[in-house]
PDB file of C-alpha atoms in Angstrom:
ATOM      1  CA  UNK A   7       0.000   0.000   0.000  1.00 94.00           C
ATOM      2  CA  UNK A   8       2.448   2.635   0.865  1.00 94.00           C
ATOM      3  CA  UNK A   9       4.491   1.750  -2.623  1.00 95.00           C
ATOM      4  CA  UNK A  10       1.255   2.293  -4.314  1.00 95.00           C
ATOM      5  CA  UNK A  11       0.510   5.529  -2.346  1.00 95.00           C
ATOM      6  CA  UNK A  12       4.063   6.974  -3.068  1.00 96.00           C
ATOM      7  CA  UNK A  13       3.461   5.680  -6.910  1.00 95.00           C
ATOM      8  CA  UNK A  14       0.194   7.549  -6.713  1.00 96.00           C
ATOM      9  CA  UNK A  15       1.791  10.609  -4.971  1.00 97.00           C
ATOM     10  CA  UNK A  16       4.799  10.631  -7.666  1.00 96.00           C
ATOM     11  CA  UNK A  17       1.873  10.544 -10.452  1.00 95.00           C
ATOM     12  CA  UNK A  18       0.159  13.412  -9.533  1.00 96.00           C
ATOM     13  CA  UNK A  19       3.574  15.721  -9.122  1.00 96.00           C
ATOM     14  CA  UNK A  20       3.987  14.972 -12.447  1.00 95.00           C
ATOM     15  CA  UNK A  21       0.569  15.538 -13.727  1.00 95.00           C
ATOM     16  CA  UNK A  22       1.114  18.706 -11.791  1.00 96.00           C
ATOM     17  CA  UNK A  23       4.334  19.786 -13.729  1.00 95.00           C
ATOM     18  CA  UNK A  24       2.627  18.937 -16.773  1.00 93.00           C
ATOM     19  CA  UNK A  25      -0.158  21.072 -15.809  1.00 95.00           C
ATOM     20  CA  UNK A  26       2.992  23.743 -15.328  1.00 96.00           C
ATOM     21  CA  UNK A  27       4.781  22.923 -18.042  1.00 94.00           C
ATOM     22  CA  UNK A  28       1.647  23.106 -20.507  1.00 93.00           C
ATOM     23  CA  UNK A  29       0.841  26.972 -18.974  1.00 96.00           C
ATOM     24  CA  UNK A  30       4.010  27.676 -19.193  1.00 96.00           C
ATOM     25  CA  UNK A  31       4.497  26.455 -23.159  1.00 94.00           C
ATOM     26  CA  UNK A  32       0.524  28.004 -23.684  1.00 95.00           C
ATOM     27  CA  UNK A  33       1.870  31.198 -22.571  1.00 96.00           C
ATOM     28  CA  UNK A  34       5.455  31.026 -24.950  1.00 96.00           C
ATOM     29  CA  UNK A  35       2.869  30.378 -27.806  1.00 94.00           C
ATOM     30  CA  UNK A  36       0.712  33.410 -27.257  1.00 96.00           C
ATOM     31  CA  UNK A  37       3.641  35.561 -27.205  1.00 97.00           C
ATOM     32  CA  UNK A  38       4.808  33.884 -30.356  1.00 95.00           C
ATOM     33  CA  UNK A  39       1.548  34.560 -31.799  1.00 95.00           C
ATOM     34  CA  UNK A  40       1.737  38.718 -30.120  1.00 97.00           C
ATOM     35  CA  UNK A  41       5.066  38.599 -32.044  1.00 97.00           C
ATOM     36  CA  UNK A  42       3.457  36.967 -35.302  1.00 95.00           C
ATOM     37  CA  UNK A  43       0.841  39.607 -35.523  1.00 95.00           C
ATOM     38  CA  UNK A  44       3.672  42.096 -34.249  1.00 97.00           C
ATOM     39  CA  UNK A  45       5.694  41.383 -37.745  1.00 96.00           C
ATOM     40  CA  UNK A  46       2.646  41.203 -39.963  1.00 94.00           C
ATOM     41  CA  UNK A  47       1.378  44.584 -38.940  1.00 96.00           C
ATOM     42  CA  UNK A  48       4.870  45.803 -39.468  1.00 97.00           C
ATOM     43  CA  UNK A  49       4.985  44.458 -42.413  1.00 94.00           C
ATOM     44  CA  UNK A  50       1.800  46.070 -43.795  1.00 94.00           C
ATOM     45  CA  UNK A  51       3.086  49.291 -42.023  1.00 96.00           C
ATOM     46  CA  UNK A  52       6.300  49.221 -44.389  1.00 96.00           C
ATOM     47  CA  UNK A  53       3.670  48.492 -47.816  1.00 95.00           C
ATOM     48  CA  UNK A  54       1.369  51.604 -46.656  1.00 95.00           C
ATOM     49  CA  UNK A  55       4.351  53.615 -46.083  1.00 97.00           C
ATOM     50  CA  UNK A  56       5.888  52.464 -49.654  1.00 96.00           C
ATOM     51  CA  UNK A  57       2.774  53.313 -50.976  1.00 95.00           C
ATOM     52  CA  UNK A  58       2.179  56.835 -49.486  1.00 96.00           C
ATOM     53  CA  UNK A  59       5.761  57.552 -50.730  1.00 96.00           C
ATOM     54  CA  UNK A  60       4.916  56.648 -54.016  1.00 96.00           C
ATOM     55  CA  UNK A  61       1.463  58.591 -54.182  1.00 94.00           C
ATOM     56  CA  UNK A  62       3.368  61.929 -52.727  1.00 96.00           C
ATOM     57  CA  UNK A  63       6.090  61.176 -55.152  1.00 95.00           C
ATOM     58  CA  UNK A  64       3.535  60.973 -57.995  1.00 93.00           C
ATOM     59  CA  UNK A  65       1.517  64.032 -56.380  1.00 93.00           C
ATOM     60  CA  UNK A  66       4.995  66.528 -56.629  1.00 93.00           C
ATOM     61  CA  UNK A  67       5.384  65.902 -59.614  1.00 91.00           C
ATOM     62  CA  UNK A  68       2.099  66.198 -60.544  1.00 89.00           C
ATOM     63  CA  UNK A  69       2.113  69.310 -58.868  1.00 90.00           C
ATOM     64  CA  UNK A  70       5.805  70.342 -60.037  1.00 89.00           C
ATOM     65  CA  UNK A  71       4.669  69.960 -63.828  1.00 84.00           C
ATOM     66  CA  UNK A  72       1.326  71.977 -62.882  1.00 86.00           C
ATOM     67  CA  UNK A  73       2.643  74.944 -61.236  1.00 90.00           C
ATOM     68  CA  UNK A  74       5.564  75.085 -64.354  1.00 86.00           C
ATOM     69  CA  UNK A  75       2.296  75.487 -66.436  1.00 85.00           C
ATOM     70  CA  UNK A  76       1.047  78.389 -64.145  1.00 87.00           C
ATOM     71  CA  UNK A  77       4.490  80.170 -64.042  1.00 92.00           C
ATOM     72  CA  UNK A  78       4.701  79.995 -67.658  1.00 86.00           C
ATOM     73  CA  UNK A  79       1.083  81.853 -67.842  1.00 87.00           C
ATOM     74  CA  UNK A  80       1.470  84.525 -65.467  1.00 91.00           C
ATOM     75  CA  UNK A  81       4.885  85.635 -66.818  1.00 90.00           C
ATOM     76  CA  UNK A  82       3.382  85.524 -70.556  1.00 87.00           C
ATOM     77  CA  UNK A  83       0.367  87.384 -68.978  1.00 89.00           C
ATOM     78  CA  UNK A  84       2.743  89.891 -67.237  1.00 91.00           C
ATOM     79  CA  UNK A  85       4.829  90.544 -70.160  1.00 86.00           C
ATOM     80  CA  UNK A  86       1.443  91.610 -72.422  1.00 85.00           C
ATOM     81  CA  UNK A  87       0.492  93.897 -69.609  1.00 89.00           C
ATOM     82  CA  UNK A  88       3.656  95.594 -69.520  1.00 86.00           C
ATOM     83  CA  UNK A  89       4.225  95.876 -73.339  1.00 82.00           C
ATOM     84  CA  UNK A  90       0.340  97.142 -73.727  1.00 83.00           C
ATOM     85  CA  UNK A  91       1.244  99.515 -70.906  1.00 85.00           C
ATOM     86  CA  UNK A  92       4.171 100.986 -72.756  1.00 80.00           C
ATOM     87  CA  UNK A  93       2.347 100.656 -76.275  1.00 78.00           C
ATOM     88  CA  UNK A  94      -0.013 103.121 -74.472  1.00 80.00           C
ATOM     89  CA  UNK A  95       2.296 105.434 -73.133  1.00 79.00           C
ATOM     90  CA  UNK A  96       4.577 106.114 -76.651  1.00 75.00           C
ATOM     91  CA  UNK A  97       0.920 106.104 -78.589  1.00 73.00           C
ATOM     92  CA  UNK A  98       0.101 108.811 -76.342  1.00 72.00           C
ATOM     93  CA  UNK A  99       3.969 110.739 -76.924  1.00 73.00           C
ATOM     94  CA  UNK A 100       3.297 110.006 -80.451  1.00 72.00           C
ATOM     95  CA  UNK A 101       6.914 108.429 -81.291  1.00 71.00           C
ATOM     96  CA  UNK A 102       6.651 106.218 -84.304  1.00 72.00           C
ATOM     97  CA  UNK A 103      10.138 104.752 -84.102  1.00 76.00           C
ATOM     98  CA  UNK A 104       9.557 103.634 -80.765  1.00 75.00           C
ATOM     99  CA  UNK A 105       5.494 102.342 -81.425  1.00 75.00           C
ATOM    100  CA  UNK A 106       7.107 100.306 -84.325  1.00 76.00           C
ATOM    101  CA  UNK A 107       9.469  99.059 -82.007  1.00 78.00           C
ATOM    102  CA  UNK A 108       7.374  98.154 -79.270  1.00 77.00           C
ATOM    103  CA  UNK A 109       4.200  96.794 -81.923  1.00 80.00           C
ATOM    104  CA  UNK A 110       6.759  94.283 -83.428  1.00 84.00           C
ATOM    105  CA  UNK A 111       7.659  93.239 -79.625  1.00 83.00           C
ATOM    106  CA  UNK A 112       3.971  92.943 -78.832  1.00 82.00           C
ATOM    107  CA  UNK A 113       3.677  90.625 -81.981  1.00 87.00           C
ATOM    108  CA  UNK A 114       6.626  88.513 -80.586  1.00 88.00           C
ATOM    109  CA  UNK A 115       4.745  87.715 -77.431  1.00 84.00           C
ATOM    110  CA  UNK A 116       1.516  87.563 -78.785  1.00 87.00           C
ATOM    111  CA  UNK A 117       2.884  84.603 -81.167  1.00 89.00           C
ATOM    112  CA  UNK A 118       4.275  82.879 -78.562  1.00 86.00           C
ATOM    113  CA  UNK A 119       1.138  83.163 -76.046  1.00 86.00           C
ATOM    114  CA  UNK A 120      -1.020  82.226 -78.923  1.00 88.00           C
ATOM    115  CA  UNK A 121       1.347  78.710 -79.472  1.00 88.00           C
ATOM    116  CA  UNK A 122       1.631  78.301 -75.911  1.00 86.00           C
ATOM    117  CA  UNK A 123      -2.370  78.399 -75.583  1.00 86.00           C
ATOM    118  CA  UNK A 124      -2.746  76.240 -78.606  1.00 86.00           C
ATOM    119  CA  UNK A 125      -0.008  73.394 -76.935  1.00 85.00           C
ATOM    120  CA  UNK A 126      -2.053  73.553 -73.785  1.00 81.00           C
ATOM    121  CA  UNK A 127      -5.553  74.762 -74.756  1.00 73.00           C
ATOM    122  CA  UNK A 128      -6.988  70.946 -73.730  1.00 72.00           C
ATOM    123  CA  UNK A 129      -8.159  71.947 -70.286  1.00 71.00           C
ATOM    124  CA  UNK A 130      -7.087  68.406 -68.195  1.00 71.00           C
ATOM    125  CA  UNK A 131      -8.790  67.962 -64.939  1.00 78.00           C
ATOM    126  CA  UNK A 132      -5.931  66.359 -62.815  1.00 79.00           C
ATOM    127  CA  UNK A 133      -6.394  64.020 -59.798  1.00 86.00           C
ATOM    128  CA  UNK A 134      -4.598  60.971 -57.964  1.00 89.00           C
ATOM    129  CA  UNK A 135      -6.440  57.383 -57.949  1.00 90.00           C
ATOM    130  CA  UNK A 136      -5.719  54.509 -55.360  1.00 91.00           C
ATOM    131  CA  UNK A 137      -6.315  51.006 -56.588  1.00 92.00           C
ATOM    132  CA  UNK A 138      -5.994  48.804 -53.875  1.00 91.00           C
ATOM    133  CA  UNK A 139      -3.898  45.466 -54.204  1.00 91.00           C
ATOM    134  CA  UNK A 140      -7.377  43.306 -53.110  1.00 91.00           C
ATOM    135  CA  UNK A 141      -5.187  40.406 -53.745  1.00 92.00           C
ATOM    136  CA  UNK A 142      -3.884  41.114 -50.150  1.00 91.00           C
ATOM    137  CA  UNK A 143      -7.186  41.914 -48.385  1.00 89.00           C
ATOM    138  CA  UNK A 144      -8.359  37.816 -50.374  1.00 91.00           C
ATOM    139  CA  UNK A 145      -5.469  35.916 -49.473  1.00 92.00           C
ATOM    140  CA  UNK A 146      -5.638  37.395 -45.553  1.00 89.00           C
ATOM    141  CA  UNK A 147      -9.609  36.319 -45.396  1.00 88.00           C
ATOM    142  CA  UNK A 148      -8.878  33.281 -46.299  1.00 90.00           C
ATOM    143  CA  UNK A 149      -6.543  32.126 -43.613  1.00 88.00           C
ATOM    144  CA  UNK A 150      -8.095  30.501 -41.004  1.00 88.00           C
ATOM    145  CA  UNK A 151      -5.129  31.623 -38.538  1.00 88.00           C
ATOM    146  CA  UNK A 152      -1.321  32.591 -37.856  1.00 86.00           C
ATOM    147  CA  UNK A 153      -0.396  29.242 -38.483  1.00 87.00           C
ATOM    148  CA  UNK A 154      -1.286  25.692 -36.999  1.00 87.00           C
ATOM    149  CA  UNK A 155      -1.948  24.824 -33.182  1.00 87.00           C
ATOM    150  CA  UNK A 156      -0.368  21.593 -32.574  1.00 85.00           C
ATOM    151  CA  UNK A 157      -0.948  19.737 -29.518  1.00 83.00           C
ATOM    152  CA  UNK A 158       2.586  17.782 -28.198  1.00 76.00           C
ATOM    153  CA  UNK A 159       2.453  15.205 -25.924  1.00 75.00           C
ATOM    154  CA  UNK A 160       5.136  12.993 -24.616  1.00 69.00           C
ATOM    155  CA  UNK A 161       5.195   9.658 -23.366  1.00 67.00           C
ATOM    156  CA  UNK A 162       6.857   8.626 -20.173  1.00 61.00           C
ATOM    157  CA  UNK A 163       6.903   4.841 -18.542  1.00 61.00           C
ATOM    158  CA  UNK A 164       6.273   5.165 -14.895  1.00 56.00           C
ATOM    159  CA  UNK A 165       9.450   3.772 -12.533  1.00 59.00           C
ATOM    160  CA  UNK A 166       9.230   0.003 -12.076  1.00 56.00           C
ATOM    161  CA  UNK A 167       6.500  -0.476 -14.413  1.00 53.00           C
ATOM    162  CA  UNK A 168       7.744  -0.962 -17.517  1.00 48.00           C
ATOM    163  CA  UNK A 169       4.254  -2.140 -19.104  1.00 49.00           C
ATOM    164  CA  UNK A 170       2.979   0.884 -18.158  1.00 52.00           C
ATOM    165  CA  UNK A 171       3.187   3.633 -20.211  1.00 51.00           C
ATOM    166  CA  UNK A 172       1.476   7.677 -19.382  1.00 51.00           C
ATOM    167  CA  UNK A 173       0.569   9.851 -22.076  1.00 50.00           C
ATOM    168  CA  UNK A 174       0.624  13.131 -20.819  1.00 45.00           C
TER     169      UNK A 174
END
């Protein structure tokens, strides 16, 4: 009796340590799985990021090739004003050398604001799309999890029973 009490006693100690040791190892495994999710969310942190870099980079230039177009106007535009100013002021001081001068200028500009309006007289509204990659958003729904739960077990023959064998 007391060989089959201590047998007992040894059998639940280590049904106890398994007990700890399976916390323990259930605990390592949820931090593996934290860390899993961890990676994958840094991960689609550095594709979003890649991907708002690429957008602004497409944006400035965009924006770069836009405001060219704008500069290009207003100093045509400033140009006519000025040369229609002065036309103005030698047709009113009457100086014919000068108003041939300045009338031949004017026609300059007025040539090149006329080619520059027929080069870019399509008026383009300009934005930015987004197509998402839904490739990523498919394969993600169809995982069932992180990966695969796997249950371990090891077996153990008690001491001085050889034909017995514990699956823990």
């Amino acid at each position: 009796m007391k060989r089959v009490l201590e047998e007992l006693k040894q059998l639940q100690d280590n049904k106890f340590a398994s007990i700890r040791a399976g916390q323990n190892s259930y605990e390592d495994q949820v931090q593996k799985i934290l860390e899993t999710r961890r990676k994958i969310i840094e991960a689609l942190d550095h594709i979003e990021k890649k991907t708002l870099t690429e957008m602004k980079d497409t944006y400035t230039k965009l924006q770069s090739s836009l405001k060219g177009d704008v500069d290009k106007c207003a100093t045509l535009r400033d140009e006519l004003k000025q040369l229609r100013d002065a036309m103005q002021e030698i047709c009113d001081k009457s100086n014919l050398s000068l108003s041939f001068i300045a009338s031949r200028k004017f026609q300059d500009i007025i040539q090149q604001a006329d080619a520059y309006l027929k080069k870019n007289s399509v008026h383009v509204q300009v934005s930015i799309a987004f197509e998402p990659n839904n490739e990523i958003e498919k394969y993600l729904s169809k995982l069932s999890g992180f990966g695969k739960i796997k249950n371990r077990t090891q077996t153990l023959t008690m001491q001085g029973y050889s034909d017995q064998v514990i699956t823990q």
